[in-house]
C-alpha cells in the first residue's frame, strides 16, 4: 500500500548519481541553474529567476517535503554540488499514480544526469511507494525531455494533449507513462542502446 506521507528526508543512490534533499546553502547554485532560457521555456519556473525567487523556492520545497506532499531532490554525483533536480508530485494514492519532472544545469547536460535521476526516482516510486502509474507531461517540441522519457522506458499514452498558456505562448503537453517493468537501471538502458544499434530490442 502506498505511503500516506512521502518519506522525508530521503537520499537515493545508484548508477553514479546521488539524489539528496535541497539545502539552504544551495541557494547560489540554484539561482545560477534555474535562471536559464531552456528551463524558463519548458518548466513553470519564474523568469528571471533571482535570489528572491530562489529563497522562496527553497522555502516552498522545504514545506512540501516536511509535509510529505512531494519528493523534490537535487541531482548530484557526489552528494555535494547540485547539478539538477528531479521531482515526484501530484500523488494520487487512490489511483496509485504520480507525476515526475526533471531539469539539469545547462553546463551539465548530455551526460545522462536527467535519465539517471529519472530512472532512480521512478524505480523508488514503484518499489518503495507502490505507485504503479508514473506519468510525465512533456511539450511535443521539447525534444530533449522526450528523449529522456524514451530512454527511461516511458511511452506516449495517446491521451489528448493538455493545453496550457504561458509566457512563451501556448503549449500542448503530451502524457507519457512508464511501461511495466521498465524502471530501468543504467545497465538496462545501455542494453537497450546496444540492442538499438544492432536492430533489435531487449
Ligand atoms: C531535458 C533535460 C532535462 C535533459 O537533461 P540531460 O541530463 O541532458 O539528459 P540526458 O543526458 O539524460 O539525455 C538522455 C537522452 O536524451 C538525449 N537528449 C538530451 N538533450 C537532448 C536535446 N536537447 N535534443 C535531443 N536529444 C537530447 C540524449 O542524447 C540522450 O539520448 P540517448 O538515450 O539516445 O543517449 C535538460 O535539457 C533540461 O534541463 N532542459 C530544460 C528543462 C526541461 O525541459 N525539463 C523537462 C520539462 S518536461
PDB file of C-alpha atoms and ligand atoms in Angstrom:
ATOM      1  CA  UNK A   1       0.000   0.000   0.000  1.00  0.00           C
ATOM      2  CA  UNK A   2       1.300   3.482  -0.870  1.00  0.00           C
ATOM      3  CA  UNK A   3       2.543   5.682   1.974  1.00  0.00           C
ATOM      4  CA  UNK A   4       0.140   8.474   3.019  1.00  0.00           C
ATOM      5  CA  UNK A   5       3.046  10.908   3.547  1.00  0.00           C
ATOM      6  CA  UNK A   6       6.028  10.785   1.314  1.00  0.00           C
ATOM      7  CA  UNK A   7       9.294   9.980   3.143  1.00  0.00           C
ATOM      8  CA  UNK A   8      11.477  12.836   4.400  1.00  0.00           C
ATOM      9  CA  UNK A   9      14.428  13.132   4.479  1.00  0.00           C
ATOM     10  CA  UNK A  10      15.472  10.914   1.615  1.00  0.00           C
ATOM     11  CA  UNK A  11      18.675  10.068  -0.227  1.00  0.00           C
ATOM     12  CA  UNK A  12      18.643   7.795  -3.287  1.00  0.00           C
ATOM     13  CA  UNK A  13      21.842   6.400  -4.742  1.00  0.00           C
ATOM     14  CA  UNK A  14      22.589   4.418  -7.886  1.00  0.00           C
ATOM     15  CA  UNK A  15      24.311   4.464 -11.286  1.00  0.00           C
ATOM     16  CA  UNK A  16      26.797   7.146 -10.184  1.00  0.00           C
ATOM     17  CA  UNK A  17      24.038   9.509  -9.048  1.00  0.00           C
ATOM     18  CA  UNK A  18      23.136  10.687  -5.560  1.00  0.00           C
ATOM     19  CA  UNK A  19      19.752  12.353  -5.141  1.00  0.00           C
ATOM     20  CA  UNK A  20      19.620  14.366  -1.945  1.00  0.00           C
ATOM     21  CA  UNK A  21      17.466  16.950  -0.193  1.00  0.00           C
ATOM     22  CA  UNK A  22      17.932  20.624  -1.128  1.00  0.00           C
ATOM     23  CA  UNK A  23      19.781  22.699   1.492  1.00  0.00           C
ATOM     24  CA  UNK A  24      19.781  26.438   2.211  1.00  0.00           C
ATOM     25  CA  UNK A  25      23.494  26.558   1.229  1.00  0.00           C
ATOM     26  CA  UNK A  26      22.440  25.568  -2.335  1.00  0.00           C
ATOM     27  CA  UNK A  27      20.875  29.000  -2.957  1.00  0.00           C
ATOM     28  CA  UNK A  28      23.629  30.404  -5.233  1.00  0.00           C
ATOM     29  CA  UNK A  29      23.862  27.198  -7.305  1.00  0.00           C
ATOM     30  CA  UNK A  30      20.063  27.007  -7.531  1.00  0.00           C
ATOM     31  CA  UNK A  31      19.700  30.598  -8.794  1.00  0.00           C
ATOM     32  CA  UNK A  32      22.507  30.181 -11.352  1.00  0.00           C
ATOM     33  CA  UNK A  33      20.968  26.900 -12.557  1.00  0.00           C
ATOM     34  CA  UNK A  34      17.316  27.981 -12.783  1.00  0.00           C
ATOM     35  CA  UNK A  35      17.906  31.393 -14.354  1.00  0.00           C
ATOM     36  CA  UNK A  36      18.289  29.832 -17.798  1.00  0.00           C
ATOM     37  CA  UNK A  37      16.271  30.147 -21.045  1.00  0.00           C
ATOM     38  CA  UNK A  38      15.546  26.419 -21.664  1.00  0.00           C
ATOM     39  CA  UNK A  39      14.303  25.985 -18.100  1.00  0.00           C
ATOM     40  CA  UNK A  40      12.175  29.126 -18.416  1.00  0.00           C
ATOM     41  CA  UNK A  41      10.843  27.816 -21.746  1.00  0.00           C
ATOM     42  CA  UNK A  42       9.882  24.292 -20.698  1.00  0.00           C
ATOM     43  CA  UNK A  43       9.160  24.459 -16.966  1.00  0.00           C
ATOM     44  CA  UNK A  44       6.916  26.639 -14.819  1.00  0.00           C
ATOM     45  CA  UNK A  45       9.854  28.450 -13.144  1.00  0.00           C
ATOM     46  CA  UNK A  46       9.647  32.227 -12.708  1.00  0.00           C
ATOM     47  CA  UNK A  47      11.879  34.079 -15.173  1.00  0.00           C
ATOM     48  CA  UNK A  48      14.152  35.857 -14.497  1.00  0.00           C
ATOM     49  CA  UNK A  49      14.929  33.567 -11.550  1.00  0.00           C
ATOM     50  CA  UNK A  50      16.638  35.809  -8.996  1.00  0.00           C
ATOM     51  CA  UNK A  51      17.799  35.402  -5.395  1.00  0.00           C
ATOM     52  CA  UNK A  52      14.345  36.286  -4.068  1.00  0.00           C
ATOM     53  CA  UNK A  53      12.784  33.591  -6.291  1.00  0.00           C
ATOM     54  CA  UNK A  54      15.440  31.155  -5.063  1.00  0.00           C
ATOM     55  CA  UNK A  55      14.730  31.828  -1.384  1.00  0.00           C
ATOM     56  CA  UNK A  56      11.014  31.395  -2.000  1.00  0.00           C
ATOM     57  CA  UNK A  57      11.662  28.194  -3.986  1.00  0.00           C
ATOM     58  CA  UNK A  58      13.764  26.588  -1.246  1.00  0.00           C
ATOM     59  CA  UNK A  59      11.192  27.610   1.387  1.00  0.00           C
ATOM     60  CA  UNK A  60       8.288  26.070  -0.532  1.00  0.00           C
ATOM     61  CA  UNK A  61      10.373  22.992  -1.275  1.00  0.00           C
ATOM     62  CA  UNK A  62      11.096  22.530   2.436  1.00  0.00           C
ATOM     63  CA  UNK A  63       7.417  22.985   3.349  1.00  0.00           C
ATOM     64  CA  UNK A  64       6.217  20.415   0.847  1.00  0.00           C
ATOM     65  CA  UNK A  65       8.985  17.999   1.870  1.00  0.00           C
ATOM     66  CA  UNK A  66       8.248  18.123   5.619  1.00  0.00           C
ATOM     67  CA  UNK A  67       4.524  17.975   4.807  1.00  0.00           C
ATOM     68  CA  UNK A  68       5.226  14.805   2.793  1.00  0.00           C
ATOM     69  CA  UNK A  69       3.382  16.150  -0.268  1.00  0.00           C
ATOM     70  CA  UNK A  70       6.111  15.770  -2.874  1.00  0.00           C
ATOM     71  CA  UNK A  71       9.608  14.433  -3.366  1.00  0.00           C
ATOM     72  CA  UNK A  72      11.943  17.121  -4.640  1.00  0.00           C
ATOM     73  CA  UNK A  73      15.616  16.212  -4.741  1.00  0.00           C
ATOM     74  CA  UNK A  74      18.823  17.781  -6.008  1.00  0.00           C
ATOM     75  CA  UNK A  75      20.697  15.678  -8.569  1.00  0.00           C
ATOM     76  CA  UNK A  76      24.367  15.278  -7.629  1.00  0.00           C
ATOM     77  CA  UNK A  77      27.148  12.867  -8.448  1.00  0.00           C
ATOM     78  CA  UNK A  78      28.891  13.210  -5.087  1.00  0.00           C
ATOM     79  CA  UNK A  79      26.205  14.320  -2.615  1.00  0.00           C
ATOM     80  CA  UNK A  80      27.579  17.866  -2.775  1.00  0.00           C
ATOM     81  CA  UNK A  81      27.115  20.328  -5.666  1.00  0.00           C
ATOM     82  CA  UNK A  82      23.593  20.284  -7.176  1.00  0.00           C
ATOM     83  CA  UNK A  83      23.584  19.636 -10.942  1.00  0.00           C
ATOM     84  CA  UNK A  84      19.834  19.394 -11.468  1.00  0.00           C
ATOM     85  CA  UNK A  85      16.545  18.471  -9.847  1.00  0.00           C
ATOM     86  CA  UNK A  86      14.061  15.618 -10.051  1.00  0.00           C
ATOM     87  CA  UNK A  87      10.583  15.726  -8.517  1.00  0.00           C
ATOM     88  CA  UNK A  88       7.619  13.478  -7.845  1.00  0.00           C
ATOM     89  CA  UNK A  89       4.347  15.280  -7.243  1.00  0.00           C
ATOM     90  CA  UNK A  90       0.579  15.122  -7.787  1.00  0.00           C
ATOM     91  CA  UNK A  91       0.421  11.848  -5.903  1.00  0.00           C
ATOM     92  CA  UNK A  92      -2.996  10.175  -6.039  1.00  0.00           C
ATOM     93  CA  UNK A  93      -2.989   7.323  -3.557  1.00  0.00           C
ATOM     94  CA  UNK A  94      -6.353   6.034  -4.770  1.00  0.00           C
ATOM     95  CA  UNK A  95      -5.168   5.649  -8.345  1.00  0.00           C
ATOM     96  CA  UNK A  96      -1.613   4.898  -7.122  1.00  0.00           C
ATOM     97  CA  UNK A  97      -0.305   7.436  -9.613  1.00  0.00           C
ATOM     98  CA  UNK A  98       2.085  10.377  -9.572  1.00  0.00           C
ATOM     99  CA  UNK A  99       3.789  12.731 -11.981  1.00  0.00           C
ATOM    100  CA  UNK A 100       7.526  13.291 -12.248  1.00  0.00           C
ATOM    101  CA  UNK A 101       9.629  16.160 -13.580  1.00  0.00           C
ATOM    102  CA  UNK A 102      13.310  16.979 -14.067  1.00  0.00           C
ATOM    103  CA  UNK A 103      15.774  19.638 -15.115  1.00  0.00           C
ATOM    104  CA  UNK A 104      19.545  19.764 -15.443  1.00  0.00           C
ATOM    105  CA  UNK A 105      22.070  22.617 -15.237  1.00  0.00           C
ATOM    106  CA  UNK A 106      22.851  23.875 -18.768  1.00  0.00           C
ATOM    107  CA  UNK A 107      26.583  23.163 -18.188  1.00  0.00           C
ATOM    108  CA  UNK A 108      25.907  19.537 -17.223  1.00  0.00           C
ATOM    109  CA  UNK A 109      23.571  18.334 -19.974  1.00  0.00           C
ATOM    110  CA  UNK A 110      24.037  15.334 -22.290  1.00  0.00           C
ATOM    111  CA  UNK A 111      25.905  13.228 -19.730  1.00  0.00           C
ATOM    112  CA  UNK A 112      22.990  11.073 -18.583  1.00  0.00           C
ATOM    113  CA  UNK A 113      22.047  13.011 -15.450  1.00  0.00           C
ATOM    114  CA  UNK A 114      18.335  13.524 -16.213  1.00  0.00           C
ATOM    115  CA  UNK A 115      17.815   9.947 -17.362  1.00  0.00           C
ATOM    116  CA  UNK A 116      19.826   8.546 -14.437  1.00  0.00           C
ATOM    117  CA  UNK A 117      17.877  10.615 -11.909  1.00  0.00           C
ATOM    118  CA  UNK A 118      14.510   9.835 -13.506  1.00  0.00           C
ATOM    119  CA  UNK A 119      15.246   6.106 -13.562  1.00  0.00           C
ATOM    120  CA  UNK A 120      16.323   6.153  -9.925  1.00  0.00           C
ATOM    121  CA  UNK A 121      13.255   8.028  -8.671  1.00  0.00           C
ATOM    122  CA  UNK A 122      10.884   6.012 -10.894  1.00  0.00           C
ATOM    123  CA  UNK A 123      12.283   2.742  -9.558  1.00  0.00           C
ATOM    124  CA  UNK A 124      11.910   4.001  -5.975  1.00  0.00           C
ATOM    125  CA  UNK A 125       8.327   5.169  -6.622  1.00  0.00           C
ATOM    126  CA  UNK A 126       7.439   1.757  -7.986  1.00  0.00           C
ATOM    127  CA  UNK A 127       9.209  -0.458  -5.483  1.00  0.00           C
ATOM    128  CA  UNK A 128       9.030   1.521  -2.233  1.00  0.00           C
ATOM    129  CA  UNK A 129       5.980   3.766  -2.658  1.00  0.00           C
ATOM    130  CA  UNK A 130       3.992   1.209  -4.693  1.00  0.00           C
ATOM    131  CA  UNK A 131       2.903   3.850  -7.178  1.00  0.00           C
ATOM    132  CA  UNK A 132       2.229   1.911 -10.341  1.00  0.00           C
ATOM    133  CA  UNK A 133       1.160   4.680 -12.727  1.00  0.00           C
ATOM    134  CA  UNK A 134       4.061   7.093 -13.212  1.00  0.00           C
ATOM    135  CA  UNK A 135       3.488   9.957 -15.626  1.00  0.00           C
ATOM    136  CA  UNK A 136       5.424  12.697 -17.398  1.00  0.00           C
ATOM    137  CA  UNK A 137       3.838  15.678 -19.154  1.00  0.00           C
ATOM    138  CA  UNK A 138       6.028  16.941 -21.968  1.00  0.00           C
ATOM    139  CA  UNK A 139       5.524  19.538 -24.690  1.00  0.00           C
ATOM    140  CA  UNK A 140       5.922  17.739 -28.020  1.00  0.00           C
ATOM    141  CA  UNK A 141       8.505  20.364 -29.101  1.00  0.00           C
ATOM    142  CA  UNK A 142      10.794  19.589 -26.134  1.00  0.00           C
ATOM    143  CA  UNK A 143      12.990  17.038 -27.912  1.00  0.00           C
ATOM    144  CA  UNK A 144      15.467  16.707 -25.031  1.00  0.00           C
ATOM    145  CA  UNK A 145      12.813  15.863 -22.484  1.00  0.00           C
ATOM    146  CA  UNK A 146      11.088  13.409 -24.849  1.00  0.00           C
ATOM    147  CA  UNK A 147      14.454  11.668 -25.384  1.00  0.00           C
ATOM    148  CA  UNK A 148      14.922  11.349 -21.613  1.00  0.00           C
ATOM    149  CA  UNK A 149      11.426   9.859 -21.263  1.00  0.00           C
ATOM    150  CA  UNK A 150      12.046   7.392 -24.078  1.00  0.00           C
ATOM    151  CA  UNK A 151      15.402   6.332 -22.689  1.00  0.00           C
ATOM    152  CA  UNK A 152      13.903   5.668 -19.243  1.00  0.00           C
ATOM    153  CA  UNK A 153      11.143   3.396 -20.517  1.00  0.00           C
ATOM    154  CA  UNK A 154       8.263   5.888 -20.650  1.00  0.00           C
ATOM    155  CA  UNK A 155       5.938   5.728 -23.648  1.00  0.00           C
ATOM    156  CA  UNK A 156       3.293   8.101 -25.042  1.00  0.00           C
ATOM    157  CA  UNK A 157      -0.165   7.182 -23.762  1.00  0.00           C
ATOM    158  CA  UNK A 158      -2.127   8.690 -26.653  1.00  0.00           C
ATOM    159  CA  UNK A 159      -4.237  10.761 -24.242  1.00  0.00           C
ATOM    160  CA  UNK A 160      -5.321  14.118 -25.669  1.00  0.00           C
ATOM    161  CA  UNK A 161      -2.712  16.849 -25.087  1.00  0.00           C
ATOM    162  CA  UNK A 162      -3.142  19.172 -22.106  1.00  0.00           C
ATOM    163  CA  UNK A 163      -3.304  22.754 -23.388  1.00  0.00           C
ATOM    164  CA  UNK A 164      -1.618  25.465 -21.329  1.00  0.00           C
ATOM    165  CA  UNK A 165      -0.999  29.177 -21.793  1.00  0.00           C
ATOM    166  CA  UNK A 166       2.316  30.579 -20.594  1.00  0.00           C
ATOM    167  CA  UNK A 167       4.668  33.499 -21.160  1.00  0.00           C
ATOM    168  CA  UNK A 168       6.058  31.743 -24.282  1.00  0.00           C
ATOM    169  CA  UNK A 169       2.629  31.162 -25.794  1.00  0.00           C
ATOM    170  CA  UNK A 170       0.543  28.024 -25.747  1.00  0.00           C
ATOM    171  CA  UNK A 171       1.919  24.579 -25.035  1.00  0.00           C
ATOM    172  CA  UNK A 172       0.496  21.119 -25.665  1.00  0.00           C
ATOM    173  CA  UNK A 173       1.626  18.656 -23.065  1.00  0.00           C
ATOM    174  CA  UNK A 174       1.654  15.000 -24.089  1.00  0.00           C
ATOM    175  CA  UNK A 175       1.262  12.358 -21.378  1.00  0.00           C
ATOM    176  CA  UNK A 176       3.939   9.667 -21.093  1.00  0.00           C
ATOM    177  CA  UNK A 177       3.629   6.654 -18.814  1.00  0.00           C
ATOM    178  CA  UNK A 178       6.292   4.295 -17.522  1.00  0.00           C
ATOM    179  CA  UNK A 179       5.777   0.923 -19.134  1.00  0.00           C
ATOM    180  CA  UNK A 180       5.527  -2.021 -16.707  1.00  0.00           C
ATOM    181  CA  UNK A 181       8.926  -3.398 -15.783  1.00  0.00           C
ATOM    182  CA  UNK A 182      10.803  -0.501 -17.393  1.00  0.00           C
ATOM    183  CA  UNK A 183      12.104   1.463 -14.362  1.00  0.00           C
ATOM    184  CA  UNK A 184      15.494   0.625 -15.814  1.00  0.00           C
ATOM    185  CA  UNK A 185      18.932   0.678 -14.310  1.00  0.00           C
ATOM    186  CA  UNK A 186      21.891   2.075 -16.228  1.00  0.00           C
ATOM    187  CA  UNK A 187      22.756  -1.458 -17.284  1.00  0.00           C
ATOM    188  CA  UNK A 188      19.238  -1.940 -18.724  1.00  0.00           C
ATOM    189  CA  UNK A 189      19.437   1.375 -20.561  1.00  0.00           C
ATOM    190  CA  UNK A 190      22.848   0.511 -22.003  1.00  0.00           C
ATOM    191  CA  UNK A 191      21.465  -2.858 -23.053  1.00  0.00           C
ATOM    192  CA  UNK A 192      18.661  -1.082 -24.905  1.00  0.00           C
ATOM    193  CA  UNK A 193      21.099   1.299 -26.605  1.00  0.00           C
ATOM    194  CA  UNK A 194      23.194  -1.701 -27.671  1.00  0.00           C
ATOM    195  CA  UNK A 195      20.070  -3.503 -28.876  1.00  0.00           C
ATOM    196  CA  UNK A 196      19.016  -0.461 -30.926  1.00  0.00           C
ATOM    197  CA  UNK A 197      22.444  -0.354 -32.547  1.00  0.00           C
ATOM    198  CA  UNK A 198      22.072  -3.990 -33.594  1.00  0.00           C
ATOM    199  CA  UNK A 199      18.490  -3.516 -34.746  1.00  0.00           C
ATOM    200  CA  UNK A 200      16.638  -5.465 -32.068  1.00  0.00           C
ATOM    201  CA  UNK A 201      15.040  -4.676 -28.728  1.00  0.00           C
ATOM    202  CA  UNK A 202      15.570  -6.372 -25.389  1.00  0.00           C
TER     203      UNK A 202
HETATM  204  C1  LIG B   1      15.668  17.938 -20.951  1.00  0.00           C
HETATM  205  C2  LIG B   1      16.847  17.868 -19.971  1.00  0.00           C
HETATM  206  C3  LIG B   1      16.322  17.606 -18.566  1.00  0.00           C
HETATM  207  C4  LIG B   1      17.784  16.715 -20.423  1.00  0.00           C
HETATM  208  O1  LIG B   1      18.791  16.540 -19.435  1.00  0.00           O
HETATM  209  P1  LIG B   1      20.146  15.728 -19.740  1.00  0.00           P
HETATM  210  O2  LIG B   1      20.805  15.441 -18.444  1.00  0.00           O
HETATM  211  O3  LIG B   1      20.927  16.472 -20.770  1.00  0.00           O
HETATM  212  O4  LIG B   1      19.586  14.395 -20.406  1.00  0.00           O
HETATM  213  P2  LIG B   1      20.415  13.027 -20.595  1.00  0.00           P
HETATM  214  O5  LIG B   1      21.878  13.359 -20.684  1.00  0.00           O
HETATM  215  O6  LIG B   1      19.963  12.080 -19.553  1.00  0.00           O
HETATM  216  O7  LIG B   1      19.926  12.556 -22.031  1.00  0.00           O
HETATM  217  C5  LIG B   1      19.075  11.434 -22.236  1.00  0.00           C
HETATM  218  C6  LIG B   1      18.836  11.270 -23.722  1.00  0.00           C
HETATM  219  O8  LIG B   1      18.262  12.464 -24.235  1.00  0.00           O
HETATM  220  C7  LIG B   1      19.038  12.962 -25.319  1.00  0.00           C
HETATM  221  N1  LIG B   1      18.950  14.420 -25.274  1.00  0.00           N
HETATM  222  C8  LIG B   1      19.230  15.228 -24.231  1.00  0.00           C
HETATM  223  N2  LIG B   1      19.019  16.514 -24.568  1.00  0.00           N
HETATM  224  C9  LIG B   1      18.600  16.491 -25.871  1.00  0.00           C
HETATM  225  C10 LIG B   1      18.212  17.512 -26.786  1.00  0.00           C
HETATM  226  N3  LIG B   1      18.212  18.821 -26.441  1.00  0.00           N
HETATM  227  N4  LIG B   1      17.803  17.148 -28.021  1.00  0.00           N
HETATM  228  C11 LIG B   1      17.775  15.840 -28.391  1.00  0.00           C
HETATM  229  N5  LIG B   1      18.136  14.814 -27.550  1.00  0.00           N
HETATM  230  C12 LIG B   1      18.539  15.149 -26.314  1.00  0.00           C
HETATM  231  C13 LIG B   1      20.436  12.458 -25.022  1.00  0.00           C
HETATM  232  O9  LIG B   1      21.237  12.421 -26.164  1.00  0.00           O
HETATM  233  C14 LIG B   1      20.119  11.067 -24.517  1.00  0.00           C
HETATM  234  O10 LIG B   1      19.785  10.246 -25.642  1.00  0.00           O
HETATM  235  P3  LIG B   1      20.201   8.676 -25.751  1.00  0.00           P
HETATM  236  O11 LIG B   1      19.312   7.938 -24.795  1.00  0.00           O
HETATM  237  O12 LIG B   1      19.909   8.345 -27.179  1.00  0.00           O
HETATM  238  O13 LIG B   1      21.643   8.607 -25.385  1.00  0.00           O
HETATM  239  C15 LIG B   1      17.657  19.210 -19.973  1.00  0.00           C
HETATM  240  O14 LIG B   1      17.966  19.543 -21.304  1.00  0.00           O
HETATM  241  C16 LIG B   1      16.907  20.355 -19.334  1.00  0.00           C
HETATM  242  O15 LIG B   1      17.031  20.591 -18.130  1.00  0.00           O
HETATM  243  N6  LIG B   1      16.082  21.093 -20.128  1.00  0.00           N
HETATM  244  C17 LIG B   1      15.327  22.229 -19.599  1.00  0.00           C
HETATM  245  C18 LIG B   1      14.233  21.820 -18.609  1.00  0.00           C
HETATM  246  C19 LIG B   1      13.283  20.783 -19.202  1.00  0.00           C
HETATM  247  O16 LIG B   1      12.972  20.788 -20.380  1.00  0.00           O
HETATM  248  N7  LIG B   1      12.784  19.913 -18.326  1.00  0.00           N
HETATM  249  C20 LIG B   1      11.798  18.918 -18.704  1.00  0.00           C
HETATM  250  C21 LIG B   1      10.430  19.532 -18.674  1.00  0.00           C
HETATM  251  S1  LIG B   1       9.207  18.338 -19.221  1.00  0.00           S
END
